Amino acid sequence: MITIAISNLETVKQTRHSIGGAKEPLDSISAQADILIRSLLLIKDIHSLQTLRVGEQIYQIMDLASRLGASMLVIAADSMNRRSLSSLSTAPTTTTAPQEQEITPDNYVYGHLQTMKGQLWEARDTLFELVRSVLVGVSGNPKDGFRVVKGDLVGVNDRVREVMGVQMRLFERLRERIVGEGEGEGDGE
């Protein structure tokens, strides 16, 4: 599922270069797709991040990226078609070059691209929150108590912070203990 989501996001990124105009939303869409790809690769690498809730969000991202990729392919084809028609309608005796049909802010497609941008932001934010909430390195039960393998938590937190720019919630709660005791096993909350 992660591989398909990444492939769909790559389609979104590649199609961006076939669409004329709308630089801001297209650049943002491409940047968000890039962030999601890096995040998905991280989740693929760290088994403890592959929870049911994260998996459900990955499925949502896969579906969203598939729909956005298809929409962007249609927009790109339409953009190329308009450019072709524009160049055909220019008579050979005309001294002016055909004007490229770019997507401008007053075009309905621009609004559609803005919506796509917002959907990718929302998918990214949801994924980040779900990953932050994963209880990495926690073992035990309510009766016997819980333990945190601090080395696991610190290692995953460092990678999540590097790729996603956020910290694990458990790390934030236990930061004082982790810094004070160093890495290793210890009692959790």
Coordinates of N, CA and C in Angstrom, one line a residue:
M1 N 0.8 -1.2 0.0 CA 0.0 0.0 0.0 C 0.9 1.3 0.0
I2 N 2.0 1.3 0.8 CA 2.9 2.4 0.8 C 3.5 2.7 -0.6
T3 N 3.9 1.6 -1.2 CA 4.5 1.7 -2.6 C 3.5 2.3 -3.6
I4 N 2.2 1.9 -3.5 CA 1.2 2.4 -4.4 C 1.0 3.9 -4.1
A5 N 0.9 4.3 -2.8 CA 0.7 5.7 -2.4 C 1.9 6.5 -2.9
I6 N 3.1 6.0 -2.8 CA 4.3 6.8 -3.3 C 4.2 6.9 -4.8
S7 N 3.8 5.8 -5.5 CA 3.7 5.9 -7.0 C 2.7 6.9 -7.4
N8 N 1.6 7.0 -6.7 CA 0.5 7.9 -7.0 C 1.0 9.4 -6.7
L9 N 1.7 9.6 -5.7 CA 2.3 10.9 -5.4 C 3.3 11.3 -6.4
E10 N 4.1 10.3 -6.9 CA 5.1 10.6 -7.9 C 4.4 11.1 -9.2
T11 N 3.2 10.5 -9.5 CA 2.5 10.9 -10.7 C 2.0 12.4 -10.5
V12 N 1.6 12.7 -9.3 CA 1.2 14.1 -9.0 C 2.4 15.1 -9.3
K13 N 3.5 14.7 -8.8 CA 4.7 15.5 -8.9 C 5.1 15.7 -10.4
Q14 N 5.2 14.6 -11.1 CA 5.6 14.6 -12.5 C 4.7 15.4 -13.4
T15 N 3.4 15.3 -13.1 CA 2.4 15.9 -14.0 C 2.4 17.4 -13.8
R16 N 2.9 17.9 -12.7 CA 3.0 19.3 -12.4 C 3.7 20.1 -13.5
H17 N 4.7 19.5 -14.1 CA 5.5 20.2 -15.1 C 4.9 20.2 -16.5
S18 N 3.7 19.6 -16.6 CA 3.0 19.6 -17.9 C 1.9 20.6 -17.9
I19 N 1.7 21.3 -16.8 CA 0.6 22.3 -16.7 C 1.2 23.7 -16.7
G20 N 0.7 24.5 -17.5 CA 1.2 25.9 -17.6 C 0.4 26.8 -16.7
G21 N 1.2 27.7 -16.0 CA 0.6 28.7 -15.1 C 0.4 28.1 -13.7
A22 N -0.4 28.8 -12.9 CA -0.7 28.3 -11.6 C 0.5 27.9 -10.8
K23 N 1.5 28.7 -10.8 CA 2.8 28.3 -10.2 C 2.7 28.1 -8.7
E24 N 2.0 28.9 -8.0 CA 2.0 28.8 -6.5 C 1.3 27.5 -6.1
P25 N 0.0 27.2 -6.5 CA -0.6 26.0 -6.0 C 0.2 24.7 -6.5
L26 N 0.7 24.8 -7.8 CA 1.4 23.6 -8.3 C 2.7 23.3 -7.6
D27 N 3.4 24.4 -7.3 CA 4.7 24.2 -6.5 C 4.4 23.7 -5.1
S28 N 3.3 24.2 -4.5 CA 2.9 23.7 -3.2 C 2.4 22.2 -3.2
I29 N 1.7 21.9 -4.2 CA 1.2 20.5 -4.4 C 2.4 19.6 -4.5
S30 N 3.4 20.0 -5.3 CA 4.6 19.2 -5.6 C 5.4 19.1 -4.3
A31 N 5.5 20.2 -3.5 CA 6.3 20.1 -2.3 C 5.6 19.2 -1.2
Q32 N 4.2 19.3 -1.1 CA 3.5 18.5 -0.2 C 3.6 17.0 -0.6
A33 N 3.6 16.7 -1.9 CA 3.7 15.3 -2.3 C 5.1 14.8 -1.9
D34 N 6.1 15.6 -2.1 CA 7.5 15.3 -1.7 C 7.6 15.0 -0.2
I35 N 7.0 15.8 0.6 CA 7.0 15.6 2.1 C 6.3 14.3 2.4
L36 N 5.2 14.0 1.8 CA 4.4 12.8 2.0 C 5.2 11.6 1.6
I37 N 5.9 11.7 0.5 CA 6.7 10.5 0.0 C 7.8 10.2 1.0
R38 N 8.5 11.3 1.5 CA 9.6 11.0 2.5 C 9.0 10.4 3.8
S39 N 7.8 10.9 4.2 CA 7.2 10.4 5.4 C 6.8 9.0 5.2
L40 N 6.2 8.6 4.1 CA 5.8 7.2 3.8 C 7.0 6.3 3.8
L41 N 8.1 6.8 3.2 CA 9.3 5.9 3.2 C 9.8 5.7 4.6
L42 N 9.7 6.7 5.5 CA 10.1 6.6 6.9 C 9.2 5.5 7.6
I43 N 7.9 5.6 7.4 CA 7.0 4.7 8.0 C 7.3 3.3 7.5
K44 N 7.6 3.1 6.2 CA 8.0 1.8 5.7 C 9.2 1.3 6.3
D45 N 10.2 2.1 6.7 CA 11.4 1.7 7.3 C 11.3 1.4 8.8
I46 N 10.4 2.0 9.5 CA 10.2 1.8 10.9 C 8.9 1.1 11.2
H47 N 9.1 -0.2 11.5 CA 7.9 -1.1 11.7 C 7.0 -0.6 12.8
S48 N 7.6 -0.1 13.9 CA 6.7 0.4 15.0 C 5.8 1.5 14.7
L49 N 6.0 2.2 13.6 CA 5.1 3.3 13.2 C 4.0 2.8 12.3
Q50 N 4.0 1.5 12.0 CA 3.0 0.9 11.1 C 1.8 0.4 11.9
T51 N 1.1 1.3 12.5 CA -0.1 1.0 13.3 C -1.4 0.9 12.4
L52 N -2.4 0.4 13.0 CA -3.7 0.4 12.2 C -4.2 1.8 11.8
R53 N -4.1 2.7 12.7 CA -4.6 4.1 12.4 C -3.7 4.7 11.3
V54 N -2.4 4.5 11.4 CA -1.4 5.1 10.4 C -1.7 4.4 9.1
G55 N -1.9 3.1 9.1 CA -2.3 2.4 7.9 C -3.5 2.9 7.2
E56 N -4.5 3.2 8.0 CA -5.8 3.7 7.5 C -5.5 5.1 6.8
Q57 N -4.7 5.9 7.4 CA -4.3 7.2 6.8 C -3.5 7.0 5.5
I58 N -2.6 6.0 5.5 CA -1.9 5.8 4.3 C -2.8 5.4 3.2
Y59 N -3.8 4.6 3.5 CA -4.8 4.2 2.5 C -5.5 5.4 2.0
Q60 N -5.9 6.3 2.9 CA -6.5 7.6 2.5 C -5.6 8.4 1.6
I61 N -4.3 8.5 1.9 CA -3.4 9.2 1.1 C -3.2 8.5 -0.3
M62 N -3.2 7.2 -0.3 CA -3.1 6.5 -1.6 C -4.3 6.8 -2.5
D63 N -5.5 6.8 -1.9 CA -6.7 7.1 -2.6 C -6.7 8.6 -3.1
L64 N -6.4 9.5 -2.2 CA -6.3 10.9 -2.5 C -5.3 11.2 -3.6
A65 N -4.1 10.6 -3.5 CA -3.1 10.8 -4.5 C -3.5 10.3 -5.9
S66 N -4.2 9.2 -5.9 CA -4.8 8.6 -7.1 C -5.7 9.5 -7.8
R67 N -6.6 10.1 -7.0 CA -7.6 11.0 -7.6 C -7.0 12.3 -8.0
L68 N -6.0 12.8 -7.2 CA -5.3 14.1 -7.6 C -4.5 13.8 -8.8
G69 N -3.8 12.7 -8.9 CA -3.0 12.4 -10.1 C -3.8 12.3 -11.3
A70 N -5.0 11.7 -11.2 CA -5.9 11.6 -12.4 C -6.4 13.0 -12.8
S71 N -6.7 13.8 -11.8 CA -7.2 15.2 -12.1 C -6.1 16.0 -12.8
M72 N -4.9 15.9 -12.2 CA -3.8 16.6 -12.8 C -3.4 16.2 -14.2
L73 N -3.6 14.9 -14.5 CA -3.4 14.4 -15.9 C -4.4 15.0 -16.8
V74 N -5.6 15.1 -16.4 CA -6.7 15.7 -17.2 C -6.4 17.2 -17.4
I75 N -6.0 17.9 -16.3 CA -5.6 19.3 -16.4 C -4.4 19.5 -17.4
A76 N -3.4 18.6 -17.3 CA -2.3 18.7 -18.2 C -2.7 18.5 -19.6
A77 N -3.5 17.5 -19.9 CA -3.9 17.2 -21.2 C -4.7 18.4 -21.8
D78 N -5.6 18.9 -21.0 CA -6.4 20.1 -21.4 C -5.5 21.3 -21.7
S79 N -4.5 21.5 -20.8 CA -3.5 22.6 -21.0 C -2.8 22.4 -22.3
M80 N -2.3 21.2 -22.6 CA -1.6 20.9 -23.9 C -2.5 21.1 -25.1
N81 N -3.8 20.6 -24.9 CA -4.8 20.7 -26.0 C -5.0 22.2 -26.3
R82 N -5.2 23.0 -25.3 CA -5.4 24.5 -25.5 C -4.2 25.1 -26.2
R83 N -3.0 24.7 -25.8 CA -1.8 25.3 -26.5 C -1.8 24.9 -27.9
S84 N -2.2 23.6 -28.2 CA -2.2 23.1 -29.6 C -3.2 23.9 -30.4
L85 N -4.4 24.0 -29.9 CA -5.4 24.7 -30.6 C -5.1 26.2 -30.8
S86 N -4.4 26.8 -29.8 CA -4.0 28.2 -30.0 C -3.0 28.3 -31.1
S87 N -2.1 27.4 -31.2 CA -1.0 27.5 -32.2 C -1.6 27.2 -33.6
L88 N -2.6 26.3 -33.7 CA -3.2 26.0 -35.0 C -4.1 27.2 -35.5
S89 N -4.7 27.9 -34.6 CA -5.6 29.0 -35.0 C -4.8 30.3 -35.4
T90 N -3.5 30.3 -35.2 CA -2.6 31.4 -35.6 C -2.3 31.2 -37.1
A91 N -2.7 32.1 -37.9 CA -2.4 32.0 -39.3 C -0.9 32.2 -39.6
P92 N -0.3 31.5 -40.6 CA 1.1 31.6 -40.9 C 1.5 33.1 -41.2
T93 N 0.6 33.9 -41.7 CA 0.9 35.3 -42.0 C 0.9 36.2 -40.8
T94 N 0.5 35.7 -39.7 CA 0.4 36.5 -38.5 C 1.8 36.7 -38.0
T95 N 2.1 37.9 -37.5 CA 3.5 38.2 -37.1 C 3.6 38.0 -35.6
T96 N 2.5 37.8 -34.8 CA 2.6 37.6 -33.4 C 2.6 36.1 -33.1
A97 N 3.4 35.7 -32.1 CA 3.4 34.3 -31.7 C 2.1 33.9 -30.9
P98 N 1.8 32.7 -31.0 CA 0.6 32.3 -30.3 C 0.8 32.4 -28.8
Q99 N -0.3 32.8 -28.1 CA -0.2 33.0 -26.6 C -0.5 31.7 -26.0
E100 N 0.4 31.3 -25.0 CA 0.2 30.1 -24.3 C -1.0 30.2 -23.4
Q101 N -1.8 29.2 -23.3 CA -3.0 29.2 -22.5 C -2.6 28.7 -21.1
E102 N -2.3 29.6 -20.2 CA -1.9 29.3 -18.8 C -3.1 29.4 -17.9
I103 N -3.0 28.7 -16.8 CA -4.0 28.7 -15.8 C -3.8 29.9 -14.9
T104 N -4.7 30.8 -14.8 CA -4.6 32.0 -14.0 C -5.5 31.9 -12.8
P105 N -5.3 32.8 -11.8 CA -6.2 32.8 -10.6 C -7.7 32.9 -10.9
D106 N -8.0 33.5 -12.0 CA -9.5 33.7 -12.3 C -10.1 32.5 -13.0
N107 N -9.3 31.5 -13.2 CA -9.7 30.3 -13.9 C -10.2 29.3 -12.9
Y108 N -11.3 28.5 -13.2 CA -11.9 27.6 -12.2 C -10.9 26.5 -11.9
V109 N -10.0 26.1 -12.9 CA -9.0 25.1 -12.6 C -8.0 25.5 -11.5
Y110 N -7.7 26.8 -11.4 CA -6.8 27.3 -10.4 C -7.4 27.0 -9.0
G111 N -8.7 27.3 -8.9 CA -9.5 27.0 -7.7 C -9.4 25.5 -7.3
H112 N -9.5 24.7 -8.4 CA -9.4 23.2 -8.2 C -8.0 22.8 -7.6
L113 N -7.0 23.4 -8.2 CA -5.6 23.2 -7.7 C -5.5 23.7 -6.3
Q114 N -6.1 24.8 -5.9 CA -6.0 25.2 -4.5 C -6.6 24.2 -3.6
T115 N -7.8 23.7 -4.0 CA -8.4 22.6 -3.2 C -7.5 21.4 -3.1
M116 N -6.9 21.0 -4.2 CA -5.9 19.9 -4.1 C -4.8 20.1 -3.1
K117 N -4.3 21.3 -3.2 CA -3.3 21.7 -2.2 C -3.7 21.6 -0.8
G118 N -4.9 22.1 -0.5 CA -5.5 22.0 0.8 C -5.7 20.5 1.3
Q119 N -6.1 19.7 0.3 CA -6.3 18.3 0.6 C -5.0 17.6 1.0
L120 N -4.0 17.9 0.3 CA -2.6 17.3 0.6 C -2.1 17.8 1.9
W121 N -2.3 19.1 2.2 CA -1.9 19.6 3.6 C -2.7 18.9 4.7
E122 N -4.0 18.7 4.5 CA -4.8 18.0 5.5 C -4.3 16.6 5.7
A123 N -4.1 15.9 4.6 CA -3.6 14.5 4.7 C -2.2 14.4 5.4
R124 N -1.4 15.4 5.1 CA 0.0 15.4 5.7 C -0.2 15.7 7.2
D125 N -1.0 16.7 7.6 CA -1.2 17.0 9.0 C -1.7 15.9 9.8
T126 N -2.7 15.2 9.2 CA -3.3 14.0 9.9 C -2.3 12.9 10.0
L127 N -1.5 12.6 9.0 CA -0.5 11.6 9.1 C 0.5 12.0 10.2
F128 N 1.0 13.2 10.2 CA 1.9 13.6 11.2 C 1.4 13.4 12.6
E129 N 0.1 13.8 12.8 CA -0.5 13.7 14.2 C -0.6 12.2 14.6
L130 N -0.9 11.4 13.6 CA -1.0 9.9 14.0 C 0.3 9.3 14.3
V131 N 1.3 9.7 13.5 CA 2.7 9.2 13.8 C 3.2 9.7 15.1
R132 N 2.9 11.0 15.4 CA 3.4 11.5 16.7 C 2.8 10.8 17.9
S133 N 1.6 10.2 17.7 CA 0.9 9.6 18.8 C 1.2 8.1 19.0
V134 N 2.0 7.5 18.1 CA 2.4 6.1 18.2 C 3.3 6.0 19.5
L135 N 3.0 4.9 20.3 CA 3.7 4.7 21.5 C 4.9 3.8 21.2
V136 N 6.0 4.3 20.7 CA 7.2 3.6 20.3 C 7.9 3.2 21.6
G137 N 8.4 1.9 21.6 CA 9.2 1.5 22.7 C 8.5 1.1 24.0
V138 N 7.1 1.1 23.9 CA 6.3 0.8 25.1 C 6.0 -0.6 25.2
S139 N 6.2 -1.2 26.3 CA 5.7 -2.6 26.5 C 5.1 -2.7 27.9
G140 N 4.3 -3.8 28.2 CA 3.7 -4.0 29.5 C 2.2 -3.9 29.4
N141 N 1.6 -3.8 30.5 CA 0.1 -3.8 30.6 C -0.3 -3.0 31.8
P142 N -1.6 -2.7 31.9 CA -2.0 -1.8 33.0 C -1.8 -2.5 34.4
K143 N -1.9 -3.8 34.5 CA -1.8 -4.5 35.7 C -0.4 -4.5 36.3
D144 N 0.6 -4.9 35.4 CA 2.0 -5.0 35.8 C 2.8 -3.7 35.6
G145 N 2.2 -2.8 34.9 CA 2.9 -1.5 34.6 C 3.5 -1.5 33.2
F146 N 3.9 -0.3 32.8 CA 4.5 -0.1 31.5 C 5.9 0.2 31.6
R147 N 6.7 -0.2 30.6 CA 8.1 0.2 30.5 C 8.3 0.8 29.1
V148 N 9.3 1.7 29.0 CA 9.7 2.4 27.8 C 11.1 2.0 27.5
V149 N 11.4 1.5 26.3 CA 12.8 1.3 25.9 C 13.2 2.7 25.3
K150 N 13.9 3.4 26.1 CA 14.2 4.8 25.7 C 15.0 4.9 24.5
G151 N 16.0 3.9 24.3 CA 16.8 4.0 23.1 C 15.9 3.9 21.8
D152 N 14.9 3.0 21.8 CA 14.0 2.9 20.7 C 13.2 4.2 20.5
L153 N 12.7 4.7 21.6 CA 11.9 6.0 21.5 C 12.8 7.1 21.0
V154 N 14.0 7.3 21.5 CA 14.9 8.3 21.1 C 15.3 8.2 19.6
G155 N 15.6 6.9 19.2 CA 16.0 6.7 17.8 C 14.9 7.0 16.8
V156 N 13.7 6.6 17.1 CA 12.5 6.8 16.2 C 12.2 8.3 16.3
N157 N 12.2 8.9 17.5 CA 11.9 10.3 17.6 C 12.9 11.2 16.7
D158 N 14.2 10.8 16.8 CA 15.2 11.6 16.0 C 14.8 11.5 14.5
R159 N 14.5 10.3 14.0 CA 14.2 10.1 12.6 C 12.9 10.8 12.2
V160 N 11.9 10.7 13.0 CA 10.6 11.4 12.8 C 10.8 12.9 12.7
R161 N 11.6 13.4 13.7 CA 11.9 14.9 13.7 C 12.6 15.3 12.4
E162 N 13.6 14.5 12.0 CA 14.4 14.8 10.8 C 13.5 14.8 9.6
V163 N 12.6 13.9 9.4 CA 11.9 13.8 8.2 C 10.6 14.6 8.2
M164 N 9.9 14.6 9.3 CA 8.6 15.2 9.4 C 8.6 16.6 10.1
G165 N 9.7 16.8 10.9 CA 9.8 18.1 11.6 C 8.9 18.2 12.8
V166 N 8.5 17.0 13.4 CA 7.7 16.9 14.6 C 8.3 15.9 15.5
Q167 N 8.0 16.0 16.8 CA 8.5 15.1 17.8 C 7.4 14.1 18.2
M168 N 7.7 13.0 18.7 CA 6.8 12.0 19.2 C 6.2 12.5 20.5
R169 N 4.9 12.4 20.7 CA 4.3 12.9 21.9 C 4.9 12.2 23.2
L170 N 5.2 10.9 23.1 CA 5.7 10.2 24.3 C 7.1 10.8 24.6
F171 N 7.9 11.1 23.6 CA 9.2 11.7 23.8 C 9.0 13.1 24.5
E172 N 8.1 13.9 24.1 CA 7.8 15.2 24.7 C 7.5 15.0 26.2
R173 N 6.7 14.0 26.5 CA 6.2 13.8 27.9 C 7.4 13.3 28.7
L174 N 8.3 12.5 28.2 CA 9.4 11.9 28.9 C 10.7 12.5 28.7
R175 N 10.7 13.7 28.1 CA 12.0 14.3 27.7 C 12.9 14.5 29.0
E176 N 12.3 15.0 30.0 CA 13.1 15.3 31.2 C 13.8 14.0 31.7
R177 N 13.0 12.9 31.8 CA 13.6 11.7 32.3 C 14.7 11.1 31.3
I178 N 14.4 11.2 30.0 CA 15.3 10.7 29.0 C 16.6 11.5 29.0
V179 N 16.5 12.8 29.1 CA 17.7 13.6 29.1 C 18.5 13.4 30.4
G180 N 17.8 13.2 31.5 CA 18.4 13.1 32.8 C 19.0 11.7 33.0
E181 N 18.4 10.6 32.5 CA 18.9 9.3 32.7 C 19.7 8.8 31.5
G182 N 19.7 9.4 30.4 CA 20.4 8.9 29.2 C 19.5 7.8 28.6
E183 N 20.1 7.2 27.6 CA 19.3 6.1 26.8 C 19.4 4.8 27.6
G184 N 18.4 3.9 27.3 CA 18.4 2.6 27.9 C 17.0 2.3 28.3
E185 N 16.8 1.2 29.1 CA 15.4 0.9 29.5 C 15.1 1.6 30.9
G186 N 13.9 2.0 31.1 CA 13.5 2.6 32.3 C 12.0 2.5 32.4
D187 N 11.5 3.0 33.6 CA 10.1 3.0 33.8 C 9.5 4.1 33.0
G188 N 8.3 3.8 32.5 CA 7.5 4.8 31.7 C 6.4 5.3 32.6
E189 N 5.5 6.0 32.0 CA 4.3 6.6 32.7 C 3.1 5.7 32.4

